[in-house]
Amino acid sequence: MPLPPTLAIRPLRRVDARVSVPGSKSLTNRALITAALAEGDSTLSGCLVAEDSEVMVRALRALGIAVAISGTTMTVSGQGGRVPAARAELDLKLSGTSIRFLTALVALGRGRFVLDGNARMRERPIQDLLDALTALGVKATSQLQTGCPPVVVEAAGLPGGEAVLAGGSSSQYLSALLMAAPYAQTPVTLTVSGELPSKPFVDMTLKLMADFGVEVARDGYRRFEVPVGRYAARAYAVEGDAMAAGYLWAAAALTGGRVEVTNVGASSVQGDKRLAEVLAEMGCAVTWSETSCTVRGTGRLRGGTFDLNDMSDQAQTLAVVALFADAPVTITNIWNLRIKETDRLSALRAELSKLGARVEEGGDWITVHPLTAPPEGAVEIATYGDHRMAMAFALAGLRLPGVVIRDPACVGKTFPTFFEVLAALEPR
Ligand SMILES: O=C(O)C1=C[C@@H](OP(=O)(O)O)[C@@H](O)[C@H](O)C1
Ligand SMILES: C=C(OP(=O)(O)O)C(=O)O
């Protein structure tokens, strides 16, 4: 059922649920890339089926790489590092992982490739990736000279060699280069300058590459040496999405209830699982098994200062939880929220303020003071085309009557069934 233009959230008390979340966006889109480069068929199970993976699949098909989908299983006919199409114009909408990963992948081909997205994507930087590709011998440019998409790659294979990557804005550039690099003509050495955000995503990339048979030598997050190599086609099971799990754990924290997420656990490679630890620091009871994690709200949420540089997609979730803490919550080291689906720091301040919260915003931090009184009447929350604004603010609606989410359909980027799952978190 399509979602209406606005959606009123129904408050819930003491949720008690055992749920699984959709497949990880980050792992689905990485596995699609390594499977596309491997020789032969890879079967990826538990994939995310949502806009961000759909645009990736459509793009791979346009490049001549077949992907068959049955439910959440995707079978990719890898082309052994070849990119069959000689030209393509790819619309990656608002998917950062897709446009970054594919910009590096098409460099392995021969021909002219244009990669573009929606209006907001045309404001999201990609120049640092283009500069590193240029240093590796690729003709890759920002078509409108904005440092943002559309990107044009005039590909003639990836010569390889050494490049310095400015790492300060996004880890996705590094992940993109690493995954394509085994198919360069000579080994690739990448040195990262600046302080890389979102570091666990780089570990995830290296783990996935190793799972597909290519080991990278590294010196921390500074230097990476990628040998010439080949991925081996394989069956691969995608974990549940830890960012998606975050909303459900937060629902337990906020309602004094209990939620077990059955497909994100202690063995997960996703750094975003640490949100459960932050909720534990705030006062929740959290228990882990290898494959699942249960958060129990205790009725008390402490404030504090939390550095979310390694999992900034959880910042909006934590900022909404903060409304109901007993002291202010400061979230630090999250500058790059400003270049995501929207400027998330400004968006948070604007929408939290509508609920009546006192909010302070700095260049790379935000402080949310606890709500002293619920808002009077309904409050319509703007979501700025950002799935995480919609999902995080829906959590406020579990506690406050009258929260209305504008453009709820934007959750389709990574969690199309979010509102159904949320509404089903009833006490058993
Ligand atoms: O590599 C990935 O899969 C991602 C890395 C992070 O981006 P940045 O590295 O740009 O912070 C994260 O916010 C994004 O949702 C997914
Ligand atoms: C930042 C995000 O996505 P991306 O950069 O992949 O568009 C996100 O999903 O919150």
PDB file of N, CA and C in Angstrom, residues 328-400:
ATOM      1  N   PRO A 328      20.684  16.733  29.412  1.00  0.00           N
ATOM      2  CA  PRO A 328      20.975  16.960  27.987  1.00  0.00           C
ATOM      3  C   PRO A 328      21.853  15.873  27.380  1.00  0.00           C
ATOM      4  N   VAL A 329      21.682  15.667  26.087  1.00  0.00           N
ATOM      5  CA  VAL A 329      22.523  14.748  25.311  1.00  0.00           C
ATOM      6  C   VAL A 329      23.262  15.582  24.268  1.00  0.00           C
ATOM      7  N   THR A 330      24.596  15.434  24.257  1.00  0.00           N
ATOM      8  CA  THR A 330      25.397  16.097  23.228  1.00  0.00           C
ATOM      9  C   THR A 330      25.986  15.021  22.320  1.00  0.00           C
ATOM     10  N   ILE A 331      25.799  15.200  21.028  1.00  0.00           N
ATOM     11  CA  ILE A 331      26.344  14.252  20.049  1.00  0.00           C
ATOM     12  C   ILE A 331      27.459  14.978  19.314  1.00  0.00           C
ATOM     13  N   THR A 332      28.655  14.408  19.345  1.00  0.00           N
ATOM     14  CA  THR A 332      29.821  15.127  18.814  1.00  0.00           C
ATOM     15  C   THR A 332      30.412  14.426  17.593  1.00  0.00           C
ATOM     16  N   ASN A 333      31.265  15.217  16.871  1.00  0.00           N
ATOM     17  CA  ASN A 333      32.115  14.665  15.819  1.00  0.00           C
ATOM     18  C   ASN A 333      31.308  14.146  14.634  1.00  0.00           C
ATOM     19  N   ILE A 334      30.259  14.893  14.287  1.00  0.00           N
ATOM     20  CA  ILE A 334      29.341  14.431  13.236  1.00  0.00           C
ATOM     21  C   ILE A 334      29.199  15.489  12.137  1.00  0.00           C
ATOM     22  N   TRP A 335      30.316  16.112  11.792  1.00  0.00           N
ATOM     23  CA  TRP A 335      30.286  17.139  10.753  1.00  0.00           C
ATOM     24  C   TRP A 335      29.633  16.622   9.474  1.00  0.00           C
ATOM     25  N   ASN A 336      29.996  15.393   9.081  1.00  0.00           N
ATOM     26  CA  ASN A 336      29.558  14.999   7.736  1.00  0.00           C
ATOM     27  C   ASN A 336      28.059  14.697   7.628  1.00  0.00           C
ATOM     28  N   LEU A 337      27.319  14.843   8.736  1.00  0.00           N
ATOM     29  CA  LEU A 337      25.847  14.794   8.619  1.00  0.00           C
ATOM     30  C   LEU A 337      25.333  15.904   7.696  1.00  0.00           C
ATOM     31  N   ARG A 338      26.136  16.930   7.527  1.00  0.00           N
ATOM     32  CA  ARG A 338      25.691  18.061   6.694  1.00  0.00           C
ATOM     33  C   ARG A 338      25.694  17.730   5.199  1.00  0.00           C
ATOM     34  N   ILE A 339      26.373  16.659   4.815  1.00  0.00           N
ATOM     35  CA  ILE A 339      26.430  16.329   3.377  1.00  0.00           C
ATOM     36  C   ILE A 339      25.725  15.006   3.065  1.00  0.00           C
ATOM     37  N   LYS A 340      24.795  14.633   3.937  1.00  0.00           N
ATOM     38  CA  LYS A 340      24.046  13.396   3.690  1.00  0.00           C
ATOM     39  C   LYS A 340      22.741  13.734   2.943  1.00  0.00           C
ATOM     40  N   GLU A 341      21.703  12.936   3.162  1.00  0.00           N
ATOM     41  CA  GLU A 341      20.455  13.110   2.404  1.00  0.00           C
ATOM     42  C   GLU A 341      19.927  14.542   2.494  1.00  0.00           C
ATOM     43  N   THR A 342      20.194  15.193   3.637  1.00  0.00           N
ATOM     44  CA  THR A 342      19.942  16.622   3.807  1.00  0.00           C
ATOM     45  C   THR A 342      21.007  17.096   4.775  1.00  0.00           C
ATOM     46  N   ASP A 343      21.043  18.382   5.095  1.00  0.00           N
ATOM     47  CA  ASP A 343      21.917  18.834   6.178  1.00  0.00           C
ATOM     48  C   ASP A 343      21.236  18.394   7.477  1.00  0.00           C
ATOM     49  N   ARG A 344      21.653  17.248   7.968  1.00  0.00           N
ATOM     50  CA  ARG A 344      20.918  16.609   9.062  1.00  0.00           C
ATOM     51  C   ARG A 344      21.026  17.381  10.370  1.00  0.00           C
ATOM     52  N   LEU A 345      22.085  18.129  10.583  1.00  0.00           N
ATOM     53  CA  LEU A 345      22.199  18.895  11.836  1.00  0.00           C
ATOM     54  C   LEU A 345      21.184  20.032  11.842  1.00  0.00           C
ATOM     55  N   SER A 346      21.083  20.748  10.730  1.00  0.00           N
ATOM     56  CA  SER A 346      20.082  21.827  10.654  1.00  0.00           C
ATOM     57  C   SER A 346      18.674  21.260  10.717  1.00  0.00           C
ATOM     58  N   ALA A 347      18.465  20.160  10.017  1.00  0.00           N
ATOM     59  CA  ALA A 347      17.119  19.556   9.983  1.00  0.00           C
ATOM     60  C   ALA A 347      16.713  19.103  11.387  1.00  0.00           C
ATOM     61  N   LEU A 348      17.670  18.511  12.109  1.00  0.00           N
ATOM     62  CA  LEU A 348      17.366  18.074  13.477  1.00  0.00           C
ATOM     63  C   LEU A 348      16.977  19.262  14.344  1.00  0.00           C
ATOM     64  N   ARG A 349      17.773  20.332  14.236  1.00  0.00           N
ATOM     65  CA  ARG A 349      17.481  21.492  15.090  1.00  0.00           C
ATOM     66  C   ARG A 349      16.087  22.037  14.787  1.00  0.00           C
ATOM     67  N   ALA A 350      15.775  22.170  13.502  1.00  0.00           N
ATOM     68  CA  ALA A 350      14.479  22.746  13.121  1.00  0.00           C
ATOM     69  C   ALA A 350      13.325  21.881  13.633  1.00  0.00           C
ATOM     70  N   GLU A 351      13.420  20.591  13.452  1.00  0.00           N
ATOM     71  CA  GLU A 351      12.263  19.736  13.768  1.00  0.00           C
ATOM     72  C   GLU A 351      12.165  19.437  15.262  1.00  0.00           C
ATOM     73  N   LEU A 352      13.311  19.282  15.945  1.00  0.00           N
ATOM     74  CA  LEU A 352      13.251  19.090  17.406  1.00  0.00           C
ATOM     75  C   LEU A 352      12.675  20.343  18.060  1.00  0.00           C
ATOM     76  N   SER A 353      13.019  21.499  17.506  1.00  0.00           N
ATOM     77  CA  SER A 353      12.493  22.755  18.060  1.00  0.00           C
ATOM     78  C   SER A 353      10.971  22.823  17.911  1.00  0.00           C
ATOM     79  N   LYS A 354      10.465  22.308  16.774  1.00  0.00           N
ATOM     80  CA  LYS A 354       9.000  22.308  16.586  1.00  0.00           C
ATOM     81  C   LYS A 354       8.290  21.531  17.692  1.00  0.00           C
ATOM     82  N   LEU A 355       8.981  20.515  18.226  1.00  0.00           N
ATOM     83  CA  LEU A 355       8.373  19.720  19.305  1.00  0.00           C
ATOM     84  C   LEU A 355       8.487  20.427  20.653  1.00  0.00           C
ATOM     85  N   GLY A 356       9.223  21.541  20.658  1.00  0.00           N
ATOM     86  CA  GLY A 356       9.348  22.321  21.894  1.00  0.00           C
ATOM     87  C   GLY A 356      10.675  22.128  22.605  1.00  0.00           C
ATOM     88  N   ALA A 357      11.613  21.416  21.982  1.00  0.00           N
ATOM     89  CA  ALA A 357      12.897  21.150  22.650  1.00  0.00           C
ATOM     90  C   ALA A 357      13.843  22.337  22.481  1.00  0.00           C
ATOM     91  N   ARG A 358      14.726  22.507  23.462  1.00  0.00           N
ATOM     92  CA  ARG A 358      15.823  23.464  23.313  1.00  0.00           C
ATOM     93  C   ARG A 358      16.993  22.709  22.703  1.00  0.00           C
ATOM     94  N   VAL A 359      17.512  23.265  21.608  1.00  0.00           N
ATOM     95  CA  VAL A 359      18.557  22.574  20.856  1.00  0.00           C
ATOM     96  C   VAL A 359      19.671  23.562  20.569  1.00  0.00           C
ATOM     97  N   GLU A 360      20.924  23.132  20.769  1.00  0.00           N
ATOM     98  CA  GLU A 360      22.064  23.947  20.340  1.00  0.00           C
ATOM     99  C   GLU A 360      22.807  23.179  19.271  1.00  0.00           C
ATOM    100  N   GLU A 361      23.222  23.910  18.234  1.00  0.00           N
ATOM    101  CA  GLU A 361      23.874  23.256  17.093  1.00  0.00           C
ATOM    102  C   GLU A 361      25.206  23.927  16.829  1.00  0.00           C
ATOM    103  N   GLY A 362      26.278  23.136  16.754  1.00  0.00           N
ATOM    104  CA  GLY A 362      27.577  23.668  16.359  1.00  0.00           C
ATOM    105  C   GLY A 362      27.958  23.109  15.003  1.00  0.00           C
ATOM    106  N   GLY A 363      29.157  23.432  14.551  1.00  0.00           N
ATOM    107  CA  GLY A 363      29.591  22.952  13.246  1.00  0.00           C
ATOM    108  C   GLY A 363      29.518  21.437  13.135  1.00  0.00           C
ATOM    109  N   ASP A 364      29.944  20.732  14.186  1.00  0.00           N
ATOM    110  CA  ASP A 364      29.967  19.263  14.100  1.00  0.00           C
ATOM    111  C   ASP A 364      29.373  18.600  15.340  1.00  0.00           C
ATOM    112  N   TRP A 365      28.474  19.303  16.006  1.00  0.00           N
ATOM    113  CA  TRP A 365      27.831  18.714  17.190  1.00  0.00           C
ATOM    114  C   TRP A 365      26.432  19.285  17.369  1.00  0.00           C
ATOM    115  N   ILE A 366      25.698  18.606  18.224  1.00  0.00           N
ATOM    116  CA  ILE A 366      24.350  19.097  18.554  1.00  0.00           C
ATOM    117  C   ILE A 366      24.058  18.714  20.005  1.00  0.00           C
ATOM    118  N   THR A 367      23.414  19.615  20.724  1.00  0.00           N
ATOM    119  CA  THR A 367      22.966  19.299  22.092  1.00  0.00           C
ATOM    120  C   THR A 367      21.447  19.385  22.123  1.00  0.00           C
ATOM    121  N   VAL A 368      20.839  18.341  22.633  1.00  0.00           N
ATOM    122  CA  VAL A 368      19.378  18.292  22.746  1.00  0.00           C
ATOM    123  C   VAL A 368      19.028  18.263  24.232  1.00  0.00           C
ATOM    124  N   HIS A 369      18.249  19.241  24.664  1.00  0.00           N
ATOM    125  CA  HIS A 369      17.811  19.277  26.062  1.00  0.00           C
ATOM    126  C   HIS A 369      16.499  18.503  26.184  1.00  0.00           C
ATOM    127  N   PRO A 370      16.289  17.887  27.322  1.00  0.00           N
ATOM    128  CA  PRO A 370      15.048  17.112  27.489  1.00  0.00           C
ATOM    129  C   PRO A 370      13.815  17.993  27.335  1.00  0.00           C
ATOM    130  N   LEU A 371      12.769  17.418  26.800  1.00  0.00           N
ATOM    131  CA  LEU A 371      11.490  18.142  26.679  1.00  0.00           C
ATOM    132  C   LEU A 371      10.951  18.412  28.076  1.00  0.00           C
ATOM    133  N   THR A 372      10.512  19.639  28.302  1.00  0.00           N
ATOM    134  CA  THR A 372       9.943  19.919  29.627  1.00  0.00           C
ATOM    135  C   THR A 372       8.424  19.745  29.633  1.00  0.00           C
ATOM    136  N   ALA A 373       7.821  19.854  28.450  1.00  0.00           N
ATOM    137  CA  ALA A 373       6.374  19.635  28.351  1.00  0.00           C
ATOM    138  C   ALA A 373       6.070  19.130  26.946  1.00  0.00           C
ATOM    139  N   PRO A 374       5.066  18.280  26.799  1.00  0.00           N
ATOM    140  CA  PRO A 374       4.718  17.829  25.443  1.00  0.00           C
ATOM    141  C   PRO A 374       4.153  18.996  24.633  1.00  0.00           C
ATOM    142  N   PRO A 375       4.309  18.971  23.309  1.00  0.00           N
ATOM    143  CA  PRO A 375       3.748  20.057  22.505  1.00  0.00           C
ATOM    144  C   PRO A 375       2.222  20.061  22.597  1.00  0.00           C
ATOM    145  N   GLU A 376       1.650  21.238  22.385  1.00  0.00           N
ATOM    146  CA  GLU A 376       0.180  21.306  22.419  1.00  0.00           C
ATOM    147  C   GLU A 376      -0.346  21.077  21.007  1.00  0.00           C
ATOM    148  N   GLY A 377      -1.193  20.106  20.831  1.00  0.00           N
ATOM    149  CA  GLY A 377      -1.773  19.834  19.516  1.00  0.00           C
ATOM    150  C   GLY A 377      -0.811  19.090  18.604  1.00  0.00           C
ATOM    151  N   ALA A 378      -1.252  18.925  17.360  1.00  0.00           N
ATOM    152  CA  ALA A 378      -0.463  18.134  16.413  1.00  0.00           C
ATOM    153  C   ALA A 378       0.765  18.922  15.939  1.00  0.00           C
ATOM    154  N   VAL A 379       1.861  18.210  15.685  1.00  0.00           N
ATOM    155  CA  VAL A 379       3.072  18.836  15.134  1.00  0.00           C
ATOM    156  C   VAL A 379       3.446  18.089  13.863  1.00  0.00           C
ATOM    157  N   GLU A 380       3.501  18.815  12.748  1.00  0.00           N
ATOM    158  CA  GLU A 380       3.889  18.180  11.481  1.00  0.00           C
ATOM    159  C   GLU A 380       5.395  18.284  11.305  1.00  0.00           C
ATOM    160  N   ILE A 381       6.049  17.134  11.191  1.00  0.00           N
ATOM    161  CA  ILE A 381       7.504  17.071  11.085  1.00  0.00           C
ATOM    162  C   ILE A 381       7.894  17.007   9.604  1.00  0.00           C
ATOM    163  N   ALA A 382       8.718  17.951   9.178  1.00  0.00           N
ATOM    164  CA  ALA A 382       9.243  17.912   7.803  1.00  0.00           C
ATOM    165  C   ALA A 382      10.384  16.904   7.754  1.00  0.00           C
ATOM    166  N   THR A 383      10.511  16.190   6.636  1.00  0.00           N
ATOM    167  CA  THR A 383      11.516  15.118   6.576  1.00  0.00           C
ATOM    168  C   THR A 383      12.603  15.371   5.529  1.00  0.00           C
ATOM    169  N   TYR A 384      12.485  16.393   4.729  1.00  0.00           N
ATOM    170  CA  TYR A 384      13.569  16.839   3.839  1.00  0.00           C
ATOM    171  C   TYR A 384      14.053  15.729   2.889  1.00  0.00           C
ATOM    172  N   GLY A 385      13.156  14.838   2.502  1.00  0.00           N
ATOM    173  CA  GLY A 385      13.560  13.734   1.616  1.00  0.00           C
ATOM    174  C   GLY A 385      14.522  12.772   2.280  1.00  0.00           C
ATOM    175  N   ASP A 386      14.631  12.823   3.604  1.00  0.00           N
ATOM    176  CA  ASP A 386      15.617  12.010   4.326  1.00  0.00           C
ATOM    177  C   ASP A 386      14.908  10.914   5.121  1.00  0.00           C
ATOM    178  N   HIS A 387      15.082   9.675   4.665  1.00  0.00           N
ATOM    179  CA  HIS A 387      14.483   8.523   5.347  1.00  0.00           C
ATOM    180  C   HIS A 387      14.753   8.520   6.851  1.00  0.00           C
ATOM    181  N   ARG A 388      15.963   8.963   7.236  1.00  0.00           N
ATOM    182  CA  ARG A 388      16.295   8.891   8.671  1.00  0.00           C
ATOM    183  C   ARG A 388      15.585   9.972   9.490  1.00  0.00           C
ATOM    184  N   MET A 389      15.224  11.102   8.889  1.00  0.00           N
ATOM    185  CA  MET A 389      14.393  12.078   9.591  1.00  0.00           C
ATOM    186  C   MET A 389      13.023  11.458   9.862  1.00  0.00           C
ATOM    187  N   ALA A 390      12.454  10.788   8.863  1.00  0.00           N
ATOM    188  CA  ALA A 390      11.120  10.198   9.015  1.00  0.00           C
ATOM    189  C   ALA A 390      11.128   9.114  10.102  1.00  0.00           C
ATOM    190  N   MET A 391      12.131   8.249  10.055  1.00  0.00           N
ATOM    191  CA  MET A 391      12.137   7.115  10.995  1.00  0.00           C
ATOM    192  C   MET A 391      12.436   7.587  12.418  1.00  0.00           C
ATOM    193  N   ALA A 392      13.404   8.492  12.557  1.00  0.00           N
ATOM    194  CA  ALA A 392      13.769   8.952  13.900  1.00  0.00           C
ATOM    195  C   ALA A 392      12.609   9.715  14.549  1.00  0.00           C
ATOM    196  N   PHE A 393      11.961  10.600  13.787  1.00  0.00           N
ATOM    197  CA  PHE A 393      10.895  11.407  14.404  1.00  0.00           C
ATOM    198  C   PHE A 393       9.629  10.595  14.648  1.00  0.00           C
ATOM    199  N   ALA A 394       9.443   9.500  13.913  1.00  0.00           N
ATOM    200  CA  ALA A 394       8.323   8.602  14.232  1.00  0.00           C
ATOM    201  C   ALA A 394       8.488   8.071  15.658  1.00  0.00           C
ATOM    202  N   LEU A 395       9.741   7.911  16.098  1.00  0.00           N
ATOM    203  CA  LEU A 395       9.983   7.428  17.457  1.00  0.00           C
ATOM    204  C   LEU A 395       9.452   8.416  18.495  1.00  0.00           C
ATOM    205  N   ALA A 396       9.567   9.711  18.190  1.00  0.00           N
ATOM    206  CA  ALA A 396       9.027  10.718  19.119  1.00  0.00           C
ATOM    207  C   ALA A 396       7.521  10.514  19.265  1.00  0.00           C
ATOM    208  N   GLY A 397       6.890  10.096  18.152  1.00  0.00           N
ATOM    209  CA  GLY A 397       5.446   9.880  18.161  1.00  0.00           C
ATOM    210  C   GLY A 397       5.010   8.692  18.993  1.00  0.00           C
ATOM    211  N   LEU A 398       5.938   7.822  19.362  1.00  0.00           N
ATOM    212  CA  LEU A 398       5.572   6.727  20.263  1.00  0.00           C
ATOM    213  C   LEU A 398       5.301   7.258  21.670  1.00  0.00           C
ATOM    214  N   ARG A 399       5.921   8.419  21.973  1.00  0.00           N
ATOM    215  CA  ARG A 399       5.759   8.997  23.317  1.00  0.00           C
ATOM    216  C   ARG A 399       4.827  10.202  23.335  1.00  0.00           C
ATOM    217  N   LEU A 400       4.800  10.945  22.231  1.00  0.00           N
ATOM    218  CA  LEU A 400       4.045  12.206  22.212  1.00  0.00           C
ATOM    219  C   LEU A 400       2.840  12.072  21.303  1.00  0.00           C
TER     220      LEU A 400
END
